[in-house]
Tab-separated table of C-alpha atoms in Angstrom:
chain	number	residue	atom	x	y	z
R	1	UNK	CA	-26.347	5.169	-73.294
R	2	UNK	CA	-27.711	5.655	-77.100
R	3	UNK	CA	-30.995	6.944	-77.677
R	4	UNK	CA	-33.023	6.593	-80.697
R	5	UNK	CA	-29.649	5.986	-82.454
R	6	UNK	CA	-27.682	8.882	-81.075
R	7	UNK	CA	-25.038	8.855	-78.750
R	8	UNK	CA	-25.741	11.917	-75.952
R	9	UNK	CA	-23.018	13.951	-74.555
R	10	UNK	CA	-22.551	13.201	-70.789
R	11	UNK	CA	-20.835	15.547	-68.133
R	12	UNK	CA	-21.358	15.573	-64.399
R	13	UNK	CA	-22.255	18.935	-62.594
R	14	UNK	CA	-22.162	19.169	-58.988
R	15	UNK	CA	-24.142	21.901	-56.734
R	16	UNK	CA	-25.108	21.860	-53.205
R	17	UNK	CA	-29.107	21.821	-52.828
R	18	UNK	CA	-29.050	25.112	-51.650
R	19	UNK	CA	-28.416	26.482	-54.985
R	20	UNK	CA	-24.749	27.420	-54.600
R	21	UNK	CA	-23.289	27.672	-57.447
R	22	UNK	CA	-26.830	28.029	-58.717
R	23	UNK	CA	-28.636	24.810	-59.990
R	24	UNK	CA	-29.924	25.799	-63.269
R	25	UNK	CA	-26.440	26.932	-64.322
R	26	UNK	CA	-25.345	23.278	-63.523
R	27	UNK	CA	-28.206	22.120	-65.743
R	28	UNK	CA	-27.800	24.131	-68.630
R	29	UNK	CA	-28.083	22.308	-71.585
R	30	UNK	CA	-29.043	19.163	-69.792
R	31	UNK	CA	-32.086	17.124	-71.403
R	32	UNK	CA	-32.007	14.405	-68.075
R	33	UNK	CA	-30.623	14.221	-65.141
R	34	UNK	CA	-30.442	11.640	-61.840
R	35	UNK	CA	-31.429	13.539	-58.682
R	36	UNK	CA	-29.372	11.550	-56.363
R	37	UNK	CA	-28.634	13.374	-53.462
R	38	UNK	CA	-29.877	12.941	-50.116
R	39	UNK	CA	-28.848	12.278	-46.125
R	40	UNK	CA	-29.346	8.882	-44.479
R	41	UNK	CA	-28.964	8.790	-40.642
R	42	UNK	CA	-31.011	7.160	-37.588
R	43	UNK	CA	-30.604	9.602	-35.230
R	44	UNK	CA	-34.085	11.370	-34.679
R	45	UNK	CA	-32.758	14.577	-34.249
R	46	UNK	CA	-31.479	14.931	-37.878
R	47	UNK	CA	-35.107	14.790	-38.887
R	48	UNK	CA	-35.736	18.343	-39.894
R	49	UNK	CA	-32.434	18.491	-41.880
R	50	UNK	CA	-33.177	15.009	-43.573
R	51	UNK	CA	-36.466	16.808	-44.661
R	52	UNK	CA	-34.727	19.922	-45.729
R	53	UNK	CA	-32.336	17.918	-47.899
R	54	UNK	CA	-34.916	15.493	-49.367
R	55	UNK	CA	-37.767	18.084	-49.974
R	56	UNK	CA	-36.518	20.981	-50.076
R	57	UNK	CA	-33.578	20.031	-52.106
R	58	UNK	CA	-35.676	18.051	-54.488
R	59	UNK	CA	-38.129	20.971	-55.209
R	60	UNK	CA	-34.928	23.562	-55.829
R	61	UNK	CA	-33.929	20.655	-58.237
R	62	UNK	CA	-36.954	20.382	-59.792
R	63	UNK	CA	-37.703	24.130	-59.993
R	64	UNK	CA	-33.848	24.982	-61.813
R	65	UNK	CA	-34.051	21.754	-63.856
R	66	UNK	CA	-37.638	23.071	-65.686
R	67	UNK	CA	-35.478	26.731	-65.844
R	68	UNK	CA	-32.790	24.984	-67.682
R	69	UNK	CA	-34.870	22.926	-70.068
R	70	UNK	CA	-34.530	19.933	-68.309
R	71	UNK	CA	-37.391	17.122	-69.773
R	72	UNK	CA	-36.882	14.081	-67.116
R	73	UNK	CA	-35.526	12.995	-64.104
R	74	UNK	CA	-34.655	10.154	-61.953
R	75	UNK	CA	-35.043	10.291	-58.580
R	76	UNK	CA	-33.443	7.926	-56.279
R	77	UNK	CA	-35.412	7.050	-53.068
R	78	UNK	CA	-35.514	3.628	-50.959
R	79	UNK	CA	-37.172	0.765	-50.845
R	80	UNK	CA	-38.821	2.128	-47.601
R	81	UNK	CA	-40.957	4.056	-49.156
R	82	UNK	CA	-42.404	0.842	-50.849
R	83	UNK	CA	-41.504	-2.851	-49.052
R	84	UNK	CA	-42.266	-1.999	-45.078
R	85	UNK	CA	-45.470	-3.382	-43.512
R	86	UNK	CA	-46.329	-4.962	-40.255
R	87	UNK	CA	-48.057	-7.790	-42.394
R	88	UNK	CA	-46.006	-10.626	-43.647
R	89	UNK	CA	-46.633	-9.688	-47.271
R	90	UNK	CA	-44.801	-8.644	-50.849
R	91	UNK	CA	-45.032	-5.370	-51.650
R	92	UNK	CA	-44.292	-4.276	-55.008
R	93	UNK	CA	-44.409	-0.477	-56.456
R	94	UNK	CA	-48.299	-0.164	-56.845
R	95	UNK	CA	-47.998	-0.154	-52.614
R	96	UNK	CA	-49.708	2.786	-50.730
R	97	UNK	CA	-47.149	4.834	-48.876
R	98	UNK	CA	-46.709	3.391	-45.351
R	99	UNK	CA	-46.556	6.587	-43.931
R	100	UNK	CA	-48.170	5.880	-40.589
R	101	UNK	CA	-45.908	2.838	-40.135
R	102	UNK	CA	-42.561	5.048	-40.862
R	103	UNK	CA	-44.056	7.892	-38.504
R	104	UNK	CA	-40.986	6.935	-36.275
R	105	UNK	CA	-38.304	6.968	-38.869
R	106	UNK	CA	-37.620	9.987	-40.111
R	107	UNK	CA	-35.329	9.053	-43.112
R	108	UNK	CA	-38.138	7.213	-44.776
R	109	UNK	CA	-40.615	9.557	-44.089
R	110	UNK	CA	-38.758	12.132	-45.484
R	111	UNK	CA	-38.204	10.259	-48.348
R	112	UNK	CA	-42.258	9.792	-48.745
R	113	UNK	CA	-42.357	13.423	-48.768
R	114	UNK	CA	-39.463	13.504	-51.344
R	115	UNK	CA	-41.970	11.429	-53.355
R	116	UNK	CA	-44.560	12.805	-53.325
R	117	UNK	CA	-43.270	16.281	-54.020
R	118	UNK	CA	-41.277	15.428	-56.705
R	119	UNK	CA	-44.490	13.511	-58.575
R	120	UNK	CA	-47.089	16.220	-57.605
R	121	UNK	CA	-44.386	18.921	-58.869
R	122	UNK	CA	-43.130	17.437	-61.932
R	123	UNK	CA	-46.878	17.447	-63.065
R	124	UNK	CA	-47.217	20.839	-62.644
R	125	UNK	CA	-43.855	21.382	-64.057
R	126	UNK	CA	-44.285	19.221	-67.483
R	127	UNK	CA	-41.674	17.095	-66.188
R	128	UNK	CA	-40.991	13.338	-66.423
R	129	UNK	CA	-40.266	12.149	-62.980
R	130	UNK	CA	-38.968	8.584	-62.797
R	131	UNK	CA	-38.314	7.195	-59.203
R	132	UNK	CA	-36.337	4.087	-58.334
R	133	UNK	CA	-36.519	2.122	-55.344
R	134	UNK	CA	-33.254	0.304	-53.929
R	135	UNK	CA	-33.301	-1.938	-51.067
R	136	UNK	CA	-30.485	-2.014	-48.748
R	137	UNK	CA	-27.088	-0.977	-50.767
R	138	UNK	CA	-24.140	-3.052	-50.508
R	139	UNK	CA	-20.481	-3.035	-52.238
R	140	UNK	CA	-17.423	-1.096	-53.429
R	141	UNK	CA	-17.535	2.743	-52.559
R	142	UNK	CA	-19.607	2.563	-49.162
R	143	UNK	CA	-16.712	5.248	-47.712
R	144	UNK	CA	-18.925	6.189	-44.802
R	145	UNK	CA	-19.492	2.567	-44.407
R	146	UNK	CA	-23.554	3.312	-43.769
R	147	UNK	CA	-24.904	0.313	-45.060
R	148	UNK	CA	-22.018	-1.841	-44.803
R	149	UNK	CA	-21.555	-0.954	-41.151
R	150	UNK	CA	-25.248	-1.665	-40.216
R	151	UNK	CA	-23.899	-5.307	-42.231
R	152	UNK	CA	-20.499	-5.540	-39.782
R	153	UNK	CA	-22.093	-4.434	-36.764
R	154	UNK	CA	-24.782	-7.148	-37.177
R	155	UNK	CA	-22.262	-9.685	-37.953
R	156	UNK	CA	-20.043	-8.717	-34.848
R	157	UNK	CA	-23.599	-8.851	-32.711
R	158	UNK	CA	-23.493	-5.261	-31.849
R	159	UNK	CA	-27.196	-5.367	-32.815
R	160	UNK	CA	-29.097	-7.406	-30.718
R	161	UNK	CA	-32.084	-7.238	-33.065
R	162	UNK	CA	-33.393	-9.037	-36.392
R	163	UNK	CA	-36.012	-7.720	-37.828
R	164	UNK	CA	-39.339	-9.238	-38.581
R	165	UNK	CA	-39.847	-10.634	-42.070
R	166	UNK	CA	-35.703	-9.648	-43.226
R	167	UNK	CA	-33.881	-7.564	-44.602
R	168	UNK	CA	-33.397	-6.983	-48.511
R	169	UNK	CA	-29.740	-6.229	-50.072
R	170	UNK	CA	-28.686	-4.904	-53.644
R	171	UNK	CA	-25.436	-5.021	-54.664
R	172	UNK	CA	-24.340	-0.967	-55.344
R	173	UNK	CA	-23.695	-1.429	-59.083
R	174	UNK	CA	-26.954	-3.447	-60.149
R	175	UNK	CA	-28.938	-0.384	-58.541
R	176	UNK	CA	-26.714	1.804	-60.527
R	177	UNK	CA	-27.566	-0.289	-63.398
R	178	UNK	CA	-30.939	-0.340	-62.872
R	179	UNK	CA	-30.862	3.925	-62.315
R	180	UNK	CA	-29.618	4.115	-65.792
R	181	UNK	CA	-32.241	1.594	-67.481
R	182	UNK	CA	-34.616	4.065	-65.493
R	183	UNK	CA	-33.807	7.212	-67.194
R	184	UNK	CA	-34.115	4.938	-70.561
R	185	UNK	CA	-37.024	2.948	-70.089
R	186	UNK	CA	-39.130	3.743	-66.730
R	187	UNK	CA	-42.063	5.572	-67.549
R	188	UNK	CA	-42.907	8.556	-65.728
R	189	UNK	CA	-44.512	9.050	-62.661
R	190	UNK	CA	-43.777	5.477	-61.906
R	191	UNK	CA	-41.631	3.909	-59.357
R	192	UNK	CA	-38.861	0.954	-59.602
């Protein structure tokens, strides 16, 4: 999108979070970037790599996007970072963490940590950290079918559960919408 007037040069530049090829090659030249990777699964003993992807990831993102000359990112995260309580209540983005609530789940408490990191670091790194928020993704591209499935599987009554309170949705391309507005208008160190 233009800024101030000008329209920027876009290009996409993939790396695994491990570095290879190395990350601040892949940045080079880069004023912004969205941090968007990250590993979604329920099973409990993906935990330490969910935290490996999310923090450890996000920190060797962080670190090769201030090598590169990188001035802001946007990190995406979930809306369980933000919206889960045991209280029937709104929660907006001014929410403490829930992190004894999420204790159980290791996605979204990895994704606290992700957070957290990335806001603490980026301070110390003279970055602008943006984070957005989306709820429950839904819509064209779901090839692993993650969210969608949780959607057919419920419909189908393979899960004999509903949860307390709901369940949000977004459809896939407002969130994208809404990451771009991010890098263009969120402020930094705030969340969406």
């Amino acid at each position: 999108p233009p800024h101030d007037g000008v329209e920027r040069s876009r290009r996409h530049a993939f790396s695994d979070l491990d570095g290879t090829p190395p990350l601040a090659r892949a940045f080079d030249g880069v004023s912004a970037l969205f941090h968007l990777a990250g590993f979604v699964s329920r099973d409990p003993d993906d935990g330490q790599r969910m935290m490996r992807v999310h923090i450890d990831g996000t920190r060797r993102v962080l670190e090769a996007a201030k090598a590169a000359g990188v001035r802001r990112v946007v990190l995406a995260s979930t809306s369980g970072t933000i919206a889960v309580s045991k209280e029937p209540v709104i929660l907006d983005e001014r929410a403490p963490y829930p992190t004894e609530i999420v204790g159980g789940w290791p996605y979204y408490l990895s994704k606290i940590y992700q957070e957290k990191l990335a806001l603490d670091l980026g301070a110390t790194l003279g970055l602008d950290i943006v984070i957005v928020n989306p709820s429950l993704l839904l819509g064209p591209g779901d090839e692993r079918a993650s969210s969608t499935g949780d959607v057919r599987r419920f419909l189908k009554r393979e899960i004999p559960v509903v949860p307390d309170g709901g369940v949000s949705f977004v459809d896939a391309r407002d969130a994208a919408r809404a990451t771009v507005a991010a890098l263009e208008h969120g402020r930094a160190g705030e969340r969406y």
